[in-house]
Tab-separated table of C-alpha atoms and ligand atoms in Angstrom:
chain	number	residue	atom	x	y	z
A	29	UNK	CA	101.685	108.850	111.001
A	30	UNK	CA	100.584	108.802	107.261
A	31	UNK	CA	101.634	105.273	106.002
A	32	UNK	CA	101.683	107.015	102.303
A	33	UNK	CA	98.840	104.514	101.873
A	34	UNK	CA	96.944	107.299	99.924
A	35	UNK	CA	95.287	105.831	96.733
A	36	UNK	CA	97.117	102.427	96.875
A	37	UNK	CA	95.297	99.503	95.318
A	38	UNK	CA	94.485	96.741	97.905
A	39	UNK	CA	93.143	93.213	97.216
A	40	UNK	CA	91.642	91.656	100.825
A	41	UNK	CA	90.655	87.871	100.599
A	42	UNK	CA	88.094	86.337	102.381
A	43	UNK	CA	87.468	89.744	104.126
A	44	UNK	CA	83.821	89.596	104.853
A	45	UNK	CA	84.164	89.254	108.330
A	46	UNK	CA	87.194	88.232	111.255
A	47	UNK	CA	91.025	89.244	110.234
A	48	UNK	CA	90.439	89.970	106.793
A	49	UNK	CA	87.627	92.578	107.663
A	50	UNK	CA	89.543	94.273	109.906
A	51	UNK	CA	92.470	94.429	107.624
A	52	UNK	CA	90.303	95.776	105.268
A	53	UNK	CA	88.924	98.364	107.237
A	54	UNK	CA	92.380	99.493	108.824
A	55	UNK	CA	93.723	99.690	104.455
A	56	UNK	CA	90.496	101.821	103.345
A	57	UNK	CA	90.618	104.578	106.658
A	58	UNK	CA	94.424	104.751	105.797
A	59	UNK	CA	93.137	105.890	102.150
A	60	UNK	CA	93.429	102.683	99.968
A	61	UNK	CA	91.362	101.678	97.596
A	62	UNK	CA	90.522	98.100	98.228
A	63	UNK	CA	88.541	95.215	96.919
A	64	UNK	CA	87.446	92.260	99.437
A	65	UNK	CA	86.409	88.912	98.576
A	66	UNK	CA	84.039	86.300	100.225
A	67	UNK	CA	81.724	83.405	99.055
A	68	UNK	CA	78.143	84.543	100.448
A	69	UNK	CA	77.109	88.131	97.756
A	70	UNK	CA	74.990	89.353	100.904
A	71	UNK	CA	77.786	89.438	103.524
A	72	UNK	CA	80.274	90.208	101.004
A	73	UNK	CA	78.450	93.371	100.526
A	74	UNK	CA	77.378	94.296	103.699
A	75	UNK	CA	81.325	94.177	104.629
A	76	UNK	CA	81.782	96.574	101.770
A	77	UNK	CA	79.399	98.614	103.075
A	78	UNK	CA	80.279	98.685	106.443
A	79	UNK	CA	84.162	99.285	105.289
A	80	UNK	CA	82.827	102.517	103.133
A	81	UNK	CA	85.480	104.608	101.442
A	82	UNK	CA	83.767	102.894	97.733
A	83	UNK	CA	85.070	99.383	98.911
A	84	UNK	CA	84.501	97.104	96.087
A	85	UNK	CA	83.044	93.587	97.091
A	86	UNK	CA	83.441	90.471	94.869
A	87	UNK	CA	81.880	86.954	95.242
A	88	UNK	CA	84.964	84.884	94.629
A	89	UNK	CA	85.794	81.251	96.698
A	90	UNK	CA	89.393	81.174	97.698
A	91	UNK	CA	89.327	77.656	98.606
A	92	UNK	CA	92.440	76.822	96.191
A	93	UNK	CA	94.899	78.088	93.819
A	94	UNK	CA	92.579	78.783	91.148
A	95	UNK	CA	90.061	80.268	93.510
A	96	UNK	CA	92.929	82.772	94.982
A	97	UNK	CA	94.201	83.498	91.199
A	98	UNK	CA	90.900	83.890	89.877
A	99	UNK	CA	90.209	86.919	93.082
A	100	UNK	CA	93.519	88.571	91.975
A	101	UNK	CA	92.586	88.760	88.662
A	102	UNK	CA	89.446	90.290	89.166
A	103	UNK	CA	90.503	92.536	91.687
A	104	UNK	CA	93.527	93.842	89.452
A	105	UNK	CA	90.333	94.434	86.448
A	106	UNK	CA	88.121	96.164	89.340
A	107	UNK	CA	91.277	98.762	90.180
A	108	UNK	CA	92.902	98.578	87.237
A	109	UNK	CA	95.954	97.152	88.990
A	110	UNK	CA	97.033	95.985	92.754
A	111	UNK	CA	99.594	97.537	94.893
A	112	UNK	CA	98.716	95.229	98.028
A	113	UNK	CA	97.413	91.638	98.324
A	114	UNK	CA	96.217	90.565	102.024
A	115	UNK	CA	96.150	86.505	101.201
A	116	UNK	CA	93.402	84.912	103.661
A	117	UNK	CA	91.235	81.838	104.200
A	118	UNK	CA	88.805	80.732	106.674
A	119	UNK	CA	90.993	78.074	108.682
A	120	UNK	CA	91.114	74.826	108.512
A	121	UNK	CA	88.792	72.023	110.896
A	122	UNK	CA	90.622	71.182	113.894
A	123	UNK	CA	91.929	67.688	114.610
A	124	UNK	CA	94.671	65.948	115.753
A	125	UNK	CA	97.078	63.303	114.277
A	126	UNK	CA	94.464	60.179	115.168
A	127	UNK	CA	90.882	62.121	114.101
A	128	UNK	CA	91.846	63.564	110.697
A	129	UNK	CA	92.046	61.607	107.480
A	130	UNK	CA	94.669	61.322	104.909
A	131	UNK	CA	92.289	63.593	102.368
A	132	UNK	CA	91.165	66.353	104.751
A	133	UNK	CA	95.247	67.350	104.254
A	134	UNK	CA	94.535	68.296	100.337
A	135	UNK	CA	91.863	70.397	101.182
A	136	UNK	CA	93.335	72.215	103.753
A	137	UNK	CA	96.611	72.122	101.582
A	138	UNK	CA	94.263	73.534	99.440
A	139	UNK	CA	93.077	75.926	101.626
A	140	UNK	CA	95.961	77.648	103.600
A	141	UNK	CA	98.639	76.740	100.965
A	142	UNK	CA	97.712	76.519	97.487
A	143	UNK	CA	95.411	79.597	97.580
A	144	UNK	CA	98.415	81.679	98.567
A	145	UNK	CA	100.368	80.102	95.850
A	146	UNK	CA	97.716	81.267	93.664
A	147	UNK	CA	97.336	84.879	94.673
A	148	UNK	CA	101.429	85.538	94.800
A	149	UNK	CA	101.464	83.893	91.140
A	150	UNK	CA	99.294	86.413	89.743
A	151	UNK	CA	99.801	89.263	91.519
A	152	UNK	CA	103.820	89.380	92.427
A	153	UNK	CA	105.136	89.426	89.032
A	154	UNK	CA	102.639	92.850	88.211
A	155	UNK	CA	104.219	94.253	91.338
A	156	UNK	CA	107.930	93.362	90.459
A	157	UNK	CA	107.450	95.096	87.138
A	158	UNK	CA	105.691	98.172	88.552
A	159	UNK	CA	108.399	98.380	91.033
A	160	UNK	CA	106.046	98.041	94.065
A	161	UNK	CA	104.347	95.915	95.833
A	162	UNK	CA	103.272	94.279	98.864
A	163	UNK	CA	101.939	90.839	99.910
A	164	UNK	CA	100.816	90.112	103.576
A	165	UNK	CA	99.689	86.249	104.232
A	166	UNK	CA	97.814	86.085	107.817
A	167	UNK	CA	98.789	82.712	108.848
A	168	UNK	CA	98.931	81.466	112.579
A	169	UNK	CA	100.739	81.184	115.354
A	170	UNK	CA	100.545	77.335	114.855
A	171	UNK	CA	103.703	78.255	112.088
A	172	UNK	CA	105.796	79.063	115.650
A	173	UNK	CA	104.253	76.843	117.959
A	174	UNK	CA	102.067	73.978	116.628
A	175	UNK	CA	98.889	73.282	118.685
A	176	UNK	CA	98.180	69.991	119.874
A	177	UNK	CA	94.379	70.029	117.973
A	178	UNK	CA	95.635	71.973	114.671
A	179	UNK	CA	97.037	69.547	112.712
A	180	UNK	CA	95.953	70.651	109.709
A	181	UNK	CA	96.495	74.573	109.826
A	182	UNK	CA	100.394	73.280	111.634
A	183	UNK	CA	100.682	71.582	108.227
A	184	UNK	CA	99.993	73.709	105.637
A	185	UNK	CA	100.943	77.080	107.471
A	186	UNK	CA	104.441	75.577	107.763
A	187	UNK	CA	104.279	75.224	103.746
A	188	UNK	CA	102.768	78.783	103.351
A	189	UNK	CA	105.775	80.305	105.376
A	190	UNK	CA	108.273	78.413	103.865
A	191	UNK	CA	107.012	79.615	99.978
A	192	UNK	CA	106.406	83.185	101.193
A	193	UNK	CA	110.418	83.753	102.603
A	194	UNK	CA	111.658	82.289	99.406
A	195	UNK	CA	109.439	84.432	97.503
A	196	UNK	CA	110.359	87.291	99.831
A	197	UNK	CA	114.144	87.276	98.927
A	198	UNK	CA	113.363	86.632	95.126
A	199	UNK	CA	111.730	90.177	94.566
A	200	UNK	CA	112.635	92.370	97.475
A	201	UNK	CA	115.115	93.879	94.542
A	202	UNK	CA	111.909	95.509	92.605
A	203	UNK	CA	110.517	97.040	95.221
A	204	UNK	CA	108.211	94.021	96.583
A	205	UNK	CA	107.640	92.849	99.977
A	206	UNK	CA	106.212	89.201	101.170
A	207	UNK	CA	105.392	89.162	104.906
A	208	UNK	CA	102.946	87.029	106.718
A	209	UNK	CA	101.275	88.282	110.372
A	210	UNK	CA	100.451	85.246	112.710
A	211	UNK	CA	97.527	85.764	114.519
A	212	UNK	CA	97.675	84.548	118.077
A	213	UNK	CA	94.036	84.405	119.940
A	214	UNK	CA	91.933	87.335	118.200
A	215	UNK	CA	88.266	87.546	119.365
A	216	UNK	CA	86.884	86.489	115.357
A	217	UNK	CA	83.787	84.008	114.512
A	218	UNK	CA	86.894	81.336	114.329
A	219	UNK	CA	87.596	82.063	117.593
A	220	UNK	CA	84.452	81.843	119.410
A	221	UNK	CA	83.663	78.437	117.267
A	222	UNK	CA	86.981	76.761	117.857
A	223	UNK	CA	87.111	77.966	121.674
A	224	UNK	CA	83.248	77.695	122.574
A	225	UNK	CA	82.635	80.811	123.163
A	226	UNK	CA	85.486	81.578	124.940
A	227	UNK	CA	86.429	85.178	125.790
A	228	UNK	CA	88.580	85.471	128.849
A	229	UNK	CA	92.183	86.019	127.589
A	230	UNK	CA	93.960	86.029	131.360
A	231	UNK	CA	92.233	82.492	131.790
A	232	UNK	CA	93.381	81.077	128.311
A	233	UNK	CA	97.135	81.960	129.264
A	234	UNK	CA	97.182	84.967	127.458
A	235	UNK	CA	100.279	87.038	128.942
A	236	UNK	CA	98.569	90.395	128.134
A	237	UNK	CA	95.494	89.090	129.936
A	238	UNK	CA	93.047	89.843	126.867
A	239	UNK	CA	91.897	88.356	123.975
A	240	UNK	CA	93.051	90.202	120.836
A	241	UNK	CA	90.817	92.842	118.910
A	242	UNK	CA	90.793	92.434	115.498
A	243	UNK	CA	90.887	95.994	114.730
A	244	UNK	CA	95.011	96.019	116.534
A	245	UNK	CA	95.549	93.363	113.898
A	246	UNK	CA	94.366	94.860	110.819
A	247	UNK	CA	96.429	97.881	112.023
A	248	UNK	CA	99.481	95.995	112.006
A	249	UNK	CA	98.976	94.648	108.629
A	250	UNK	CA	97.999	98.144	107.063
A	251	UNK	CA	101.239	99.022	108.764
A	252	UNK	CA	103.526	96.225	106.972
A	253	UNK	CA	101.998	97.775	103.456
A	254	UNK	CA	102.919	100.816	103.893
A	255	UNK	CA	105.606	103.150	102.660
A	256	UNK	CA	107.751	102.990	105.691
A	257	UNK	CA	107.578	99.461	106.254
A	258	UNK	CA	109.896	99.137	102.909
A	259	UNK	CA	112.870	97.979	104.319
A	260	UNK	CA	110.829	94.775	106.102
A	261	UNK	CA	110.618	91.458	104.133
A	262	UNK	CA	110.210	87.947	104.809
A	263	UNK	CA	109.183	88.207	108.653
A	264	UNK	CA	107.059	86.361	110.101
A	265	UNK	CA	104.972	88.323	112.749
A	266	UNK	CA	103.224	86.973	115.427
A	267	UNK	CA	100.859	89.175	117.127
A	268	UNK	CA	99.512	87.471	120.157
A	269	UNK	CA	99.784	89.371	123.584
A	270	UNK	CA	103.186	87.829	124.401
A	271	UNK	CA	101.874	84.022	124.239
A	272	UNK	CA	104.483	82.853	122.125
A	273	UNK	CA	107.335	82.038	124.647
A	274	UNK	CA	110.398	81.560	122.368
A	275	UNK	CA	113.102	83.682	121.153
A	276	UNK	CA	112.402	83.686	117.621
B	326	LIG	P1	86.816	83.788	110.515
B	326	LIG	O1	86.304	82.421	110.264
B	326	LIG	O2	86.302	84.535	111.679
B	326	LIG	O3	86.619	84.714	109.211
B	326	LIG	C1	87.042	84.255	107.978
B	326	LIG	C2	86.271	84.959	106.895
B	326	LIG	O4	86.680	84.427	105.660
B	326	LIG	C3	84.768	84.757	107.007
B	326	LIG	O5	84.130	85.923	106.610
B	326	LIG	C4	84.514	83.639	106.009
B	326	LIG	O6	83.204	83.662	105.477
B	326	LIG	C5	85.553	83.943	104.957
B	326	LIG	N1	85.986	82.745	104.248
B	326	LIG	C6	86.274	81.563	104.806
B	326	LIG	N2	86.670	80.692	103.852
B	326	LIG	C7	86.641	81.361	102.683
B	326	LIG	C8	86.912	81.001	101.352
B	326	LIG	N3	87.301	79.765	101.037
B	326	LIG	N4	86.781	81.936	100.388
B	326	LIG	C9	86.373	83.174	100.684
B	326	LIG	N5	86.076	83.575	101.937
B	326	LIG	C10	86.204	82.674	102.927
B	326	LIG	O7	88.399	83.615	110.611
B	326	LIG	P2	89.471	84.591	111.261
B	326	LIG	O8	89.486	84.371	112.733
B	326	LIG	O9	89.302	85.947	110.735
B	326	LIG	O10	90.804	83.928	110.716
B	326	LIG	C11	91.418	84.313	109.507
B	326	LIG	C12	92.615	83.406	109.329
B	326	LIG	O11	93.478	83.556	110.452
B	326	LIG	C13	92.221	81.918	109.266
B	326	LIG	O12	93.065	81.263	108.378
B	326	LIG	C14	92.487	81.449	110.677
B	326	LIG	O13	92.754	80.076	110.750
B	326	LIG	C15	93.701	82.292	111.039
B	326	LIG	N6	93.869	82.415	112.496
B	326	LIG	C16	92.948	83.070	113.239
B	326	LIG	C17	93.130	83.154	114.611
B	326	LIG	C18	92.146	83.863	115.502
B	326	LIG	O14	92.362	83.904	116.725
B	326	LIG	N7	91.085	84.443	115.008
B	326	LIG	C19	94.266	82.590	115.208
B	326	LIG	C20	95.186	81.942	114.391
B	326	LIG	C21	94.976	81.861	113.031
């Protein structure tokens, strides 16, 4: 299927390696012209490389509001204007209620909230007056299901959802879409660091019986900017081999 992706300018943050990367990669095969961010200028570029199709890397933190502004900016001057916007972050430490301190929540506010805030500010109202757009936030399945040792991504991912389906209603009229994708267990850095290592999906309750590949994700969001994905708006999408056991 040709997701009419042809040419579209993409803006991927914090993309030089896990979900980001891959959503990178899956935007630039499907013909987009995209521009990643990360904080390190030697694996910023080596993602660019490794992406191809003239990727454009920038050195840009994305650890706050200003930090996710200032990458929008930039990557709307490097294209000459942005059709898509991937928002991502590294997560957040873990901890629960007891071990985490009243000022690790503004930096992870910082972090998982206010750097989406930041992006969407700049980069929605372009869209809305070009008359298309579309902003993807990869959150977590800690939005759905909060995990006992994430107190801190369960906090501000709430926040994050919250702002992105009132935001989602507000411009779906001009041609805009806000979606985020909630990663379940996908085998990134953050994974292997959070988990120890840990690969065997079927033995960390995974329904599906394996650990997600990050490629499938970055598929998924390529597919939520593309041209037939028009008619979806403020969803919420976990992708997680069936481990979320709700309804909704
Ligand atoms: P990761 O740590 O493997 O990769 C994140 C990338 O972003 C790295 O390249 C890192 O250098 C870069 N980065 C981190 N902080 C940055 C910053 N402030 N500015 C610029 N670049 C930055 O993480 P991941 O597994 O790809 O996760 C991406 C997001 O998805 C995170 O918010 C994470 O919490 C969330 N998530 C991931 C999983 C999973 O299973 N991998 C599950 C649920 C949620």
């Amino acid at each position: 299927m040709d997701l009419g992706l042809t040419g579209r300018r993409a803006a991927v943050a914090a993309a030089s390696a896990g979900l980001g990367y891959a959503s990178a990669k899956s935007l630039a095969d499907e013909g987009a012209l995209v521009v990643i961010c990360g904080r390190d200028r030697g694996r910023i570029d080596d993602a660019a490389q490794r992406i191809g199709h003239g990727c454009v890397a920038i050195v840009q933190d994305v650890r706050d509001a200003a930090g996710g502004a200032a990458f929008i900016a930039s990557a709307t001057e490097a294209l000459g204007g942005l059709d898509v916007v991937v928002a991502n972050a590294g997560g957040p430490p873990a901890g629960n209620f007891e071990s985490t301190p009243v000022d690790a929540y503004d930096t992870a506010l910082d972090l998982s909230l206010m750097s989406v805030i930041g992006m969407a500010k700049v980069a929605v109202p372009a869209m809305q007056e070009q008359g298309w757009g579309r902003f993807v936030a990869i959150t977590s399945l800690s939005v759905r299901q909060p995990m006992a040792t994430l107190i801190l991504s369960n906090t501000a991912r709430a926040g994050v959802t919250g702002f992105l389906k009132t935001v989602a209603r507000e411009v779906a009229k001009d041609g805009v879409t806000v979606n985020s994708v909630q990663p379940g267990l996908h085998a990134t850095d953050r994974l292997l660091s959070l988990y120890g290592g840990a690969t065997d999906g079927a033995a960390m309750g995974i329904p599906a019986g394996f650990i997600g590949d990050p490629a499938d994700f970055g598929a998924v969001v390529a597919f939520l900017c593309s041209h037939q994905a028009r008619f979806i708006t403020g969803l919420q999408l976990h992708v997680d081999g069936g481990s979320y056991g709700g309804l909704q």
